[in-house]
Amino acid sequence: MRTLATFPAFTLFCTVAAVAAPKSPHYVRIYRGKHGLVHLVTQNGHERIMPRLPKQVRVDTLKISPDHRVAGWLVDYPNCCTSYPISLQLMLVSGDVQHAVRPGQMIWNWCFVKKGKQVAVSSGPVHGTDIPSLNLYDATTGKRLASAYPGKSCAYPSWAACLPSYCKSR
């Protein structure tokens, strides 16, 4: 207990307690259910079904981080200029916290980095160049941490090593 202030008539006390942040669930399975919705299963057997997003056509590339604290998947949307939907959003879930990562163009691929603390994303136009834009995000906040544009050199930064190369020279 700590004394905050002393006045002639009384003394004001404050109890300082350390409160631990709630732990993220330990995800053991992620799958697409029969209605196309994402199902997350935790170590204690709790199953959470994620709601369909507006205009969502399907989900794809479902993954759990190596530390089992974050789950993610791509959300595909209709595209005006193709006969197929394209991935425009990466959803990341850690406990009750959800973040949508939208790099601006079609997401080509993604992977967890640093044991699941970060996510690397490659994105680019639907048709055209074979050299993507690369972005690194914090997996629990969705904040962009770094960007790279390899260009014709195809020099990927170390944090993007988990992404497949679309460069012919790499």
XYZ file of N, CA and C in Angstrom:
510
model
N 0.852 -1.166 0.000
C 0.000 0.000 0.000
C 0.898 1.229 0.000
N 0.431 2.267 -0.635
C 1.205 3.484 -0.815
C 0.419 4.690 -0.307
N 1.075 5.597 0.376
C 0.412 6.812 0.822
C 0.478 7.829 -0.294
N -0.675 8.291 -0.754
C -0.721 9.274 -1.821
C -0.691 10.695 -1.281
N -1.448 10.938 -0.246
C -1.498 12.300 0.305
C -1.924 12.231 1.767
N -1.434 13.149 2.536
C -1.831 13.214 3.941
C -2.456 14.572 4.199
N -3.650 14.546 4.739
C -4.365 15.767 5.111
C -4.609 15.723 6.612
N -4.847 16.864 7.243
C -5.043 16.861 8.699
C -6.139 15.900 9.149
N -7.214 15.760 8.383
C -8.336 14.947 8.835
C -8.222 13.484 8.408
N -7.507 13.171 7.339
C -7.433 11.772 6.871
C -6.192 11.557 5.999
N -5.879 10.319 5.776
C -4.782 9.939 4.889
C -5.378 9.118 3.750
N -4.990 9.427 2.510
C -5.492 8.727 1.328
C -4.486 7.643 0.950
N -4.961 6.415 0.850
C -4.106 5.289 0.487
C -4.545 4.724 -0.857
N -3.590 4.131 -1.562
C -3.873 3.515 -2.846
C -3.188 2.168 -2.879
N -3.875 1.149 -3.304
C -3.285 -0.164 -3.467
C -2.884 -0.311 -4.929
N -1.636 -0.655 -5.141
C -1.134 -0.850 -6.493
C -1.011 -2.351 -6.722
N -1.711 -2.838 -7.725
C -1.668 -4.261 -8.041
C -1.270 -4.440 -9.503
N -0.415 -5.380 -9.725
C -0.031 -5.687 -11.108
C -1.067 -6.644 -11.681
N -1.615 -6.277 -12.800
C -2.607 -7.120 -13.453
C -1.997 -7.625 -14.751
N -1.935 -8.930 -14.866
C -1.363 -9.523 -16.080
C -2.352 -9.394 -17.226
N -1.818 -9.162 -18.407
C -2.662 -9.105 -19.595
C -3.236 -10.492 -19.846
N -4.499 -10.558 -20.298
C -5.073 -11.876 -20.551
C -4.289 -12.594 -21.646
N -4.081 -13.894 -21.448
C -3.345 -14.674 -22.427
C -4.235 -15.005 -23.613
N -3.612 -15.070 -24.769
C -4.333 -15.497 -25.957
C -4.584 -16.993 -25.843
N -5.674 -17.465 -26.424
C -5.900 -18.901 -26.397
C -4.812 -19.633 -27.179
N -4.650 -20.875 -26.883
C -3.685 -21.725 -27.572
C -4.446 -22.437 -28.692
N -4.303 -21.945 -29.920
C -5.026 -22.535 -31.051
C -4.361 -23.837 -31.477
N -5.170 -24.861 -31.684
C -4.632 -26.150 -32.126
C -5.132 -26.539 -33.516
N -6.207 -25.888 -33.957
C -6.746 -26.228 -35.275
C -7.499 -25.041 -35.862
N -7.351 -24.873 -37.173
C -8.128 -23.883 -37.904
C -8.596 -24.578 -39.179
N -9.876 -24.423 -39.490
C -10.380 -25.050 -40.706
C -11.572 -24.280 -41.252
N -11.857 -24.541 -42.529
C -13.010 -23.942 -43.200
C -14.149 -24.941 -43.072
N -15.231 -24.501 -42.439
C -16.388 -25.369 -42.239
C -17.207 -25.539 -43.510
N -18.266 -26.336 -43.404
C -19.036 -26.657 -44.607
C -19.759 -25.453 -45.209
N -19.951 -24.401 -44.463
C -20.584 -23.186 -45.004
C -19.550 -22.122 -45.372
N -18.279 -22.511 -45.380
C -17.224 -21.596 -45.780
C -16.760 -20.653 -44.690
N -17.173 -20.896 -43.449
C -16.756 -20.044 -42.338
C -15.522 -20.628 -41.659
N -14.710 -19.762 -41.083
C -13.498 -20.185 -40.389
C -13.871 -20.675 -38.998
N -13.335 -21.822 -38.632
C -13.516 -22.400 -37.298
C -12.154 -22.421 -36.612
N -12.089 -21.873 -35.406
C -10.867 -21.888 -34.596
C -11.101 -22.788 -33.393
N -10.193 -23.718 -33.162
C -10.322 -24.644 -32.040
C -9.130 -24.431 -31.115
N -9.422 -24.254 -29.824
C -8.357 -24.024 -28.847
C -7.975 -25.320 -28.144
N -6.892 -25.250 -27.401
C -6.365 -26.403 -26.688
C -7.392 -27.000 -25.721
N -8.238 -26.160 -25.135
C -9.237 -26.661 -24.194
C -10.510 -27.153 -24.884
N -10.495 -27.210 -26.230
C -11.620 -27.753 -26.974
C -12.682 -26.744 -27.376
N -12.510 -25.479 -26.979
C -13.479 -24.442 -27.357
C -13.382 -24.182 -28.856
N -14.521 -24.184 -29.533
C -14.542 -23.896 -30.963
C -15.258 -22.578 -31.198
N -14.614 -21.719 -31.941
C -15.162 -20.397 -32.265
C -15.355 -20.317 -33.774
N -16.552 -19.945 -34.194
C -16.846 -19.791 -35.617
C -16.839 -18.304 -35.933
N -15.988 -17.923 -36.864
C -15.838 -16.517 -37.216
C -16.941 -16.115 -38.201
N -17.538 -14.946 -38.014
C -18.630 -14.518 -38.899
C -18.136 -14.187 -40.312
N -19.032 -14.344 -41.261
C -18.746 -13.971 -42.646
C -18.681 -12.445 -42.718
N -17.700 -11.931 -43.441
C -17.558 -10.495 -43.613
C -18.429 -10.026 -44.773
N -18.847 -8.767 -44.775
C -19.644 -8.261 -45.900
C -18.902 -8.455 -47.228
N -19.601 -8.953 -48.214
C -19.098 -9.191 -49.581
C -18.049 -10.299 -49.677
N -17.763 -10.979 -48.588
C -16.797 -12.074 -48.595
C -17.307 -13.204 -49.480
N -16.457 -13.707 -50.368
C -16.823 -14.825 -51.230
C -16.358 -16.135 -50.609
N -15.102 -16.147 -50.130
C -14.562 -17.354 -49.492
C -13.343 -16.977 -48.654
N -12.842 -17.962 -47.923
C -11.612 -17.802 -47.151
C -10.598 -18.806 -47.674
N -9.324 -18.478 -47.488
C -8.270 -19.303 -48.070
C -7.004 -19.170 -47.235
N -6.080 -20.082 -47.387
C -4.744 -20.047 -46.782
C -4.830 -19.821 -45.264
N -5.486 -20.740 -44.577
C -5.670 -20.683 -43.132
C -4.416 -21.202 -42.432
N -3.929 -20.457 -41.425
C -2.701 -20.843 -40.723
C -2.791 -20.493 -39.236
N -2.039 -21.249 -38.443
C -1.851 -20.959 -37.015
C -0.374 -20.645 -36.815
N -0.079 -19.632 -36.012
C 1.312 -19.247 -35.755
C 2.057 -20.368 -35.039
N 3.378 -20.421 -35.185
C 4.172 -21.452 -34.506
C 3.996 -21.462 -32.985
N 3.717 -20.307 -32.389
C 3.497 -20.259 -30.937
C 2.035 -20.531 -30.568
N 1.193 -20.778 -31.544
C -0.234 -21.123 -31.378
C -1.072 -20.010 -30.748
N -0.583 -18.768 -30.767
C -1.305 -17.650 -30.154
C -2.092 -16.815 -31.160
N -1.781 -16.946 -32.452
C -2.435 -16.144 -33.490
C -2.881 -17.080 -34.615
N -4.064 -16.819 -35.146
C -4.565 -17.543 -36.314
C -4.825 -16.512 -37.406
N -4.681 -16.925 -38.657
C -4.904 -16.002 -39.754
C -5.424 -16.705 -40.992
N -6.057 -15.922 -41.872
C -6.564 -16.451 -43.129
C -6.802 -15.305 -44.101
N -6.803 -15.639 -45.382
C -7.100 -14.661 -46.422
C -8.591 -14.634 -46.681
N -9.096 -13.440 -46.960
C -10.507 -13.259 -47.306
C -10.563 -12.842 -48.775
N -11.309 -13.611 -49.556
C -11.450 -13.340 -50.986
C -12.731 -12.576 -51.262
N -12.624 -11.625 -52.187
C -13.747 -10.772 -52.566
C -13.948 -10.816 -54.079
N -15.151 -10.476 -54.547
C -15.364 -10.408 -55.995
C -14.456 -9.343 -56.596
N -14.057 -9.578 -57.834
C -13.225 -8.621 -58.541
C -13.908 -8.291 -59.861
N -14.013 -7.023 -60.164
C -14.742 -6.574 -61.348
C -14.150 -7.083 -62.655
N -12.863 -7.337 -62.664
C -12.183 -7.588 -63.937
C -11.730 -9.032 -64.135
N -12.113 -9.926 -63.247
C -11.758 -11.337 -63.404
C -12.989 -12.192 -63.166
N -12.918 -13.422 -63.591
C -14.035 -14.341 -63.394
C -13.921 -15.077 -62.060
N -12.970 -14.684 -61.248
C -12.736 -15.344 -59.972
C -12.511 -14.295 -58.886
N -12.777 -14.654 -57.623
C -12.519 -13.724 -56.518
C -11.027 -13.640 -56.224
N -10.617 -12.555 -55.586
C -9.201 -12.370 -55.243
C -9.049 -12.050 -53.754
N -7.895 -12.393 -53.212
C -7.595 -12.153 -51.791
C -7.188 -10.702 -51.600
N -7.987 -9.968 -50.834
C -7.697 -8.553 -50.587
C -7.429 -8.245 -49.118
N -7.656 -9.221 -48.249
C -7.563 -8.947 -46.816
C -7.033 -10.171 -46.084
N -6.141 -9.933 -45.128
C -5.656 -10.969 -44.231
C -6.259 -10.701 -42.861
N -7.002 -11.659 -42.348
C -7.568 -11.528 -41.002
C -6.633 -12.212 -40.013
N -6.339 -11.525 -38.917
C -5.512 -12.069 -37.847
C -6.315 -12.030 -36.552
N -6.337 -13.137 -35.832
C -7.093 -13.232 -34.579
C -6.173 -13.740 -33.480
N -6.208 -13.041 -32.350
C -5.486 -13.455 -31.158
C -6.426 -13.227 -29.987
N -7.031 -14.277 -29.495
C -8.033 -14.142 -28.442
C -9.250 -13.405 -28.963
N -9.652 -12.354 -28.269
C -10.815 -11.563 -28.687
C -10.442 -10.430 -29.637
N -9.167 -10.310 -29.965
C -8.702 -9.205 -30.805
C -8.561 -9.672 -32.258
N -9.197 -8.925 -33.163
C -9.111 -9.203 -34.592
C -8.528 -7.997 -35.309
N -7.698 -8.267 -36.302
C -7.148 -7.198 -37.124
C -7.258 -7.595 -38.580
N -7.578 -6.633 -39.415
C -7.624 -6.854 -40.854
C -6.430 -6.148 -41.479
N -5.625 -6.902 -42.205
C -4.473 -6.346 -42.911
C -4.873 -6.229 -44.375
N -4.797 -5.009 -44.892
C -5.167 -4.732 -46.285
C -4.023 -3.980 -46.962
N -3.143 -4.698 -47.658
C -2.007 -4.011 -48.277
C -2.371 -3.141 -49.476
N -3.570 -3.257 -50.006
C -3.987 -2.379 -51.096
C -4.152 -3.078 -52.421
N -3.386 -4.122 -52.656
C -3.529 -4.907 -53.877
C -3.806 -6.354 -53.487
N -3.942 -7.194 -54.481
C -4.212 -8.602 -54.226
C -3.084 -9.218 -53.404
N -3.443 -9.983 -52.379
C -2.449 -10.672 -51.558
C -2.078 -11.970 -52.270
N -0.798 -12.111 -52.555
C -0.326 -13.302 -53.246
C -0.027 -14.430 -52.267
N 0.566 -14.068 -51.119
C 0.907 -15.077 -50.129
C 1.194 -14.397 -48.802
N 1.269 -15.190 -47.734
C 1.595 -14.652 -46.418
C 2.177 -15.760 -45.553
N 2.908 -15.363 -44.499
C 3.493 -16.337 -43.579
C 3.788 -15.662 -42.242
N 3.879 -16.491 -41.221
C 4.268 -15.992 -39.900
C 5.785 -15.867 -39.830
N 6.249 -14.845 -39.110
C 7.669 -14.570 -38.924
C 7.915 -14.436 -37.423
N 9.133 -14.705 -36.988
C 9.525 -14.570 -35.569
C 8.591 -15.349 -34.653
N 8.386 -16.623 -34.967
C 7.574 -17.549 -34.167
C 6.132 -17.094 -34.012
N 5.647 -16.276 -34.929
C 4.245 -15.858 -34.896
C 4.023 -14.442 -34.407
N 5.067 -13.751 -34.040
C 4.912 -12.373 -33.557
C 4.678 -11.385 -34.702
N 5.112 -11.774 -35.903
C 4.956 -10.904 -37.074
C 4.436 -11.716 -38.259
N 3.952 -10.983 -39.268
C 3.418 -11.601 -40.478
C 4.022 -10.902 -41.690
N 4.533 -11.680 -42.635
C 5.044 -11.138 -43.888
C 3.991 -11.390 -44.969
N 3.752 -10.375 -45.813
C 2.728 -10.459 -46.858
C 3.329 -10.012 -48.181
N 3.077 -10.806 -49.231
C 3.445 -10.364 -50.583
C 2.154 -10.014 -51.308
N 2.171 -8.911 -52.036
C 0.969 -8.469 -52.746
C 1.367 -7.773 -54.035
N 0.402 -7.666 -54.921
C 0.657 -7.005 -56.188
C -0.591 -7.032 -57.050
N -0.464 -6.597 -58.296
C -1.634 -6.580 -59.169
C -2.087 -7.994 -59.530
N -3.342 -8.115 -59.927
C -3.894 -9.413 -60.308
C -3.139 -9.968 -61.514
N -2.895 -9.139 -62.497
C -2.137 -9.528 -63.689
C -1.048 -8.486 -63.921
N 0.036 -8.921 -64.493
C 1.098 -7.959 -64.797
C 2.412 -8.384 -64.213
N 3.017 -7.514 -63.445
C 4.349 -7.760 -62.905
C 4.411 -9.051 -62.099
N 5.580 -9.675 -62.094
C 5.770 -10.865 -61.269
C 6.626 -10.555 -60.046
N 6.811 -9.274 -59.761
C 7.594 -8.849 -58.604
C 6.647 -8.185 -57.604
N 6.480 -8.792 -56.430
C 5.500 -8.279 -55.468
C 6.013 -7.118 -54.619
N 5.078 -6.488 -53.943
C 5.394 -5.583 -52.836
C 5.413 -6.460 -51.597
N 6.318 -6.197 -50.695
C 6.442 -6.992 -49.476
C 6.195 -6.101 -48.275
N 5.400 -6.591 -47.330
C 5.113 -5.827 -46.113
C 5.224 -6.738 -44.906
N 5.700 -6.174 -43.807
C 5.820 -6.881 -42.540
C 4.890 -6.214 -41.539
N 4.072 -7.015 -40.850
C 3.090 -6.498 -39.889
C 3.272 -7.159 -38.536
N 2.903 -6.440 -37.487
C 2.816 -7.025 -36.152
C 1.584 -7.922 -36.148
N 1.723 -9.167 -35.721
C 0.621 -10.130 -35.796
C -0.505 -9.843 -34.804
N -0.227 -9.142 -33.719
C -1.278 -8.896 -32.733
C -1.914 -7.517 -32.831
N -1.241 -6.580 -33.511
C -1.832 -5.241 -33.647
C -2.217 -4.913 -35.084
N -1.638 -5.632 -36.051
C -1.890 -5.336 -37.456
C -1.099 -4.147 -37.978
N -0.249 -3.570 -37.147
C 0.534 -2.388 -37.551
C 1.637 -2.786 -38.530
N 1.767 -2.009 -39.616
C 2.838 -2.266 -40.581
C 4.167 -1.838 -39.973
N 5.145 -2.741 -40.029
C 6.457 -2.505 -39.437
C 7.522 -2.189 -40.480
N 7.371 -2.764 -41.680
C 8.371 -2.548 -42.726
C 7.760 -2.834 -44.090
N 8.354 -2.247 -45.115
C 7.941 -2.477 -46.501
C 9.189 -2.647 -47.353
N 9.039 -3.413 -48.421
C 10.143 -3.585 -49.365
C 9.576 -3.785 -50.758
N 10.283 -3.265 -51.716
C 9.914 -3.414 -53.121
C 11.154 -3.960 -53.824
N 11.274 -5.283 -53.933
C 12.502 -5.888 -54.439
C 12.914 -5.439 -55.836
N 11.959 -5.043 -56.650
C 12.304 -4.619 -57.999
C 12.951 -5.736 -58.796
N 13.649 -5.367 -59.837
C 14.243 -6.371 -60.727
C 15.377 -7.152 -60.069
N 15.942 -6.623 -58.993
C 17.027 -7.339 -58.307
C 16.488 -8.561 -57.565
N 15.208 -8.547 -57.262
C 14.563 -9.634 -56.500
C 15.228 -9.862 -55.153
N 15.792 -8.822 -54.565
C 16.451 -8.933 -53.268
C 15.393 -8.840 -52.167
N 15.011 -9.979 -51.627
C 14.029 -10.012 -50.547
C 14.722 -9.726 -49.213
N 14.096 -8.952 -48.326
C 14.680 -8.769 -46.989
C 14.598 -10.084 -46.215
N 15.396 -10.218 -45.171
C 15.439 -11.473 -44.404
C 14.081 -11.848 -43.825
N 13.284 -10.843 -43.423
C 11.975 -11.162 -42.839
C 10.995 -11.727 -43.862
N 11.290 -11.628 -45.142
C 10.398 -12.147 -46.185
C 10.878 -13.486 -46.747
N 11.874 -14.096 -46.103
C 12.433 -15.357 -46.603
C 11.402 -16.486 -46.647
N 10.368 -16.407 -45.831
C 9.337 -17.452 -45.802
C 8.344 -17.349 -46.959
N 8.399 -16.253 -47.701
C 7.484 -16.062 -48.832
C 8.077 -16.665 -50.101
N 7.243 -17.304 -50.913
C 7.771 -17.836 -52.177
C 8.165 -16.685 -53.109
N 9.188 -16.930 -53.887
C 9.632 -15.913 -54.842
C 8.875 -16.081 -56.143
N 8.421 -14.970 -56.664
C 7.766 -14.982 -57.965
C 8.724 -14.473 -59.041
N 9.926 -14.120 -58.613
C 10.933 -13.617 -59.535
C 11.578 -14.784 -60.261
N 11.785 -14.621 -61.523
C 12.391 -15.675 -62.309
C 13.876 -15.820 -62.001
N 14.511 -14.742 -61.551
C 15.953 -14.775 -61.301
C 16.317 -15.170 -59.888
N 15.345 -15.330 -58.996
C 15.656 -15.644 -57.592
C 15.729 -17.122 -57.371
